[in-house]
Amino acid sequence: MSQATLGDDDELFGEAANEMREDVEASLEEAWAALPAADDVWETDADNVLGVLNGLNSALDAGNAEDHLRDAKKWFTMGKRADAFEDADDLEAEIADLEDAIEDIAAAGEQVGELTSTIPALRGTLEEAGPDENADESDDEE
C-alpha cells in the first residue's frame, strides 16, 4: 500500500468522523425540538382543574424525541468506539441532559395522568360526603 493511499484513508476517516458528529448533532437538535415548549406546560386557558390536567397531559408529550435520541446515541457510540471524535465530552453531556429531560417529562406525564383519573373521583366523593342540603331544608320547614 502506498503512502498516498494511507493519506487518503486518513482524510476519508476524518470526513467520516465529521459527518458522524454532524449526524449526532442533527439528531440531538431534532430531539430537543420534539420536546414540548416550556410555555406549553406552564400556561393554560382551561376553565377547571380537569381541563388544566388534560391540557398538561397533552403538552407532556415528548413526540419523536426518544427516536431522535436513539439515533444520536447510536451514531455517538459508533463514533466513540471508532475513536472518531477528538472531543466528545460536549456530545456526551448533551445526550445525558436530553435523557434527563425526556425522563422528567415522562415522570410528570405519569403523575398528571394519575391526577387526571383521581380528581373527578375525588370531586364525586366530596359531593357525596357533604351534608345533604335537602335534609336541612326539610328540617327548616318543620
Coordinates of C-alpha atoms in Angstrom, one line a residue:
M1 CA 0.0 0.0 0.0
S2 CA 1.4 3.4 -0.9
Q3 CA 1.8 6.4 1.3
A4 CA -0.8 8.2 -0.9
T5 CA -3.4 5.6 -0.1
L6 CA -2.8 5.8 3.6
G7 CA -3.0 9.6 3.4
D8 CA -6.3 9.3 1.5
D9 CA -7.6 6.8 4.1
D10 CA -6.9 9.3 6.9
E11 CA -8.6 12.1 5.0
L12 CA -11.6 9.8 4.4
F13 CA -11.7 8.8 8.0
G14 CA -11.6 12.5 9.1
E15 CA -14.5 13.3 6.7
A16 CA -16.5 10.3 8.0
A17 CA -15.8 11.4 11.6
N18 CA -17.0 15.0 10.8
E19 CA -20.2 13.6 9.2
M20 CA -20.8 11.3 12.1
R21 CA -20.5 14.2 14.5
E22 CA -22.9 16.3 12.4
D23 CA -25.4 13.3 12.4
V24 CA -25.2 13.2 16.2
E25 CA -25.7 16.9 16.5
A26 CA -28.6 16.9 14.0
S27 CA -30.3 14.1 15.9
L28 CA -29.9 15.9 19.2
E29 CA -31.3 19.1 17.7
E30 CA -34.3 17.3 16.3
A31 CA -34.8 15.6 19.7
W32 CA -34.7 18.9 21.6
A33 CA -37.1 20.4 19.0
A34 CA -39.6 17.5 19.5
L35 CA -39.9 18.2 23.3
P36 CA -42.8 20.4 24.4
A37 CA -42.1 24.1 24.8
A38 CA -41.8 25.4 28.3
D39 CA -44.8 27.7 27.8
D40 CA -46.9 24.7 26.7
V41 CA -46.5 23.0 30.1
W42 CA -46.9 26.3 32.0
E43 CA -49.7 28.3 30.5
T44 CA -53.3 27.2 30.2
D45 CA -56.7 28.6 29.3
A46 CA -58.8 25.8 30.8
D47 CA -61.8 26.6 32.9
N48 CA -61.3 23.9 35.6
V49 CA -58.8 21.7 37.1
L50 CA -59.6 18.7 34.9
G51 CA -59.2 20.9 31.8
V52 CA -55.8 22.0 33.1
L53 CA -54.7 18.5 33.8
N54 CA -55.9 17.2 30.4
G55 CA -54.1 20.1 28.6
L56 CA -51.0 19.5 30.6
N57 CA -51.2 15.8 29.9
S58 CA -51.4 16.5 26.2
A59 CA -48.5 19.0 26.4
L60 CA -46.3 16.5 28.2
D61 CA -45.7 14.5 25.0
A62 CA -42.1 14.0 24.1
G63 CA -43.1 13.3 20.5
N64 CA -40.3 11.7 18.5
A65 CA -37.6 12.9 20.9
E66 CA -36.8 9.4 22.1
D67 CA -36.4 8.2 18.5
H68 CA -34.0 11.1 17.7
L69 CA -32.1 10.5 20.9
R70 CA -31.7 6.9 20.0
D71 CA -30.3 7.9 16.6
A72 CA -27.9 10.3 18.3
K73 CA -26.8 7.7 20.8
K74 CA -26.3 5.1 18.0
W75 CA -24.0 7.4 16.0
F76 CA -22.3 8.7 19.1
T77 CA -21.5 5.2 20.3
M78 CA -20.2 4.2 16.8
G79 CA -18.0 7.3 16.6
K80 CA -16.7 6.9 20.1
R81 CA -15.8 3.2 19.6
A82 CA -14.1 4.1 16.4
D83 CA -12.3 6.9 18.2
A84 CA -13.6 9.2 15.5
F85 CA -14.2 12.2 17.8
E86 CA -11.4 14.4 19.0
D87 CA -13.6 15.8 21.8
A88 CA -16.9 14.0 22.5
D89 CA -17.5 15.4 26.0
D90 CA -19.9 18.0 24.8
L91 CA -21.9 15.4 22.9
E92 CA -22.0 13.0 25.8
A93 CA -23.1 15.8 28.2
E94 CA -25.9 16.9 25.8
I95 CA -27.1 13.3 25.4
A96 CA -27.2 13.0 29.2
D97 CA -29.1 16.3 29.5
L98 CA -31.6 15.2 26.8
E99 CA -32.1 11.8 28.5
D100 CA -32.8 13.6 31.8
A101 CA -35.3 15.9 30.1
I102 CA -37.2 13.1 28.5
E103 CA -37.3 11.1 31.8
D104 CA -38.6 14.2 33.6
I105 CA -41.3 14.7 31.0
A106 CA -42.3 11.0 31.2
A107 CA -42.5 11.1 35.0
A108 CA -44.5 14.3 35.0
G109 CA -46.9 12.8 32.4
E110 CA -47.4 9.7 34.7
Q111 CA -48.2 12.0 37.7
V112 CA -50.6 14.1 35.7
G113 CA -52.2 11.0 34.3
E114 CA -52.8 9.7 37.8
L115 CA -54.3 13.1 38.9
T116 CA -56.5 13.2 35.8
S117 CA -58.1 10.0 36.9
T118 CA -58.1 10.8 40.6
I119 CA -59.6 14.3 40.6
P120 CA -63.0 13.5 39.1
A121 CA -63.4 10.7 41.6
L122 CA -62.4 13.0 44.5
R123 CA -64.9 15.6 43.3
G124 CA -67.6 12.9 43.3
T125 CA -66.6 11.7 46.8
L126 CA -66.7 15.3 48.2
E127 CA -70.0 16.0 46.6
E128 CA -71.5 12.8 48.1
A129 CA -69.7 13.2 51.5
G130 CA -71.1 16.6 52.4
P131 CA -74.3 17.1 54.4
D132 CA -77.5 16.5 52.5
E133 CA -78.7 20.1 51.7
N134 CA -82.2 18.8 51.0
A135 CA -82.4 17.3 54.6
D136 CA -81.5 20.7 56.0
E137 CA -84.3 22.4 54.0
S138 CA -86.9 19.9 55.2
D139 CA -85.8 20.4 58.8
D140 CA -86.2 24.1 58.4
E141 CA -89.8 23.7 57.1
E142 CA -90.9 21.7 60.2

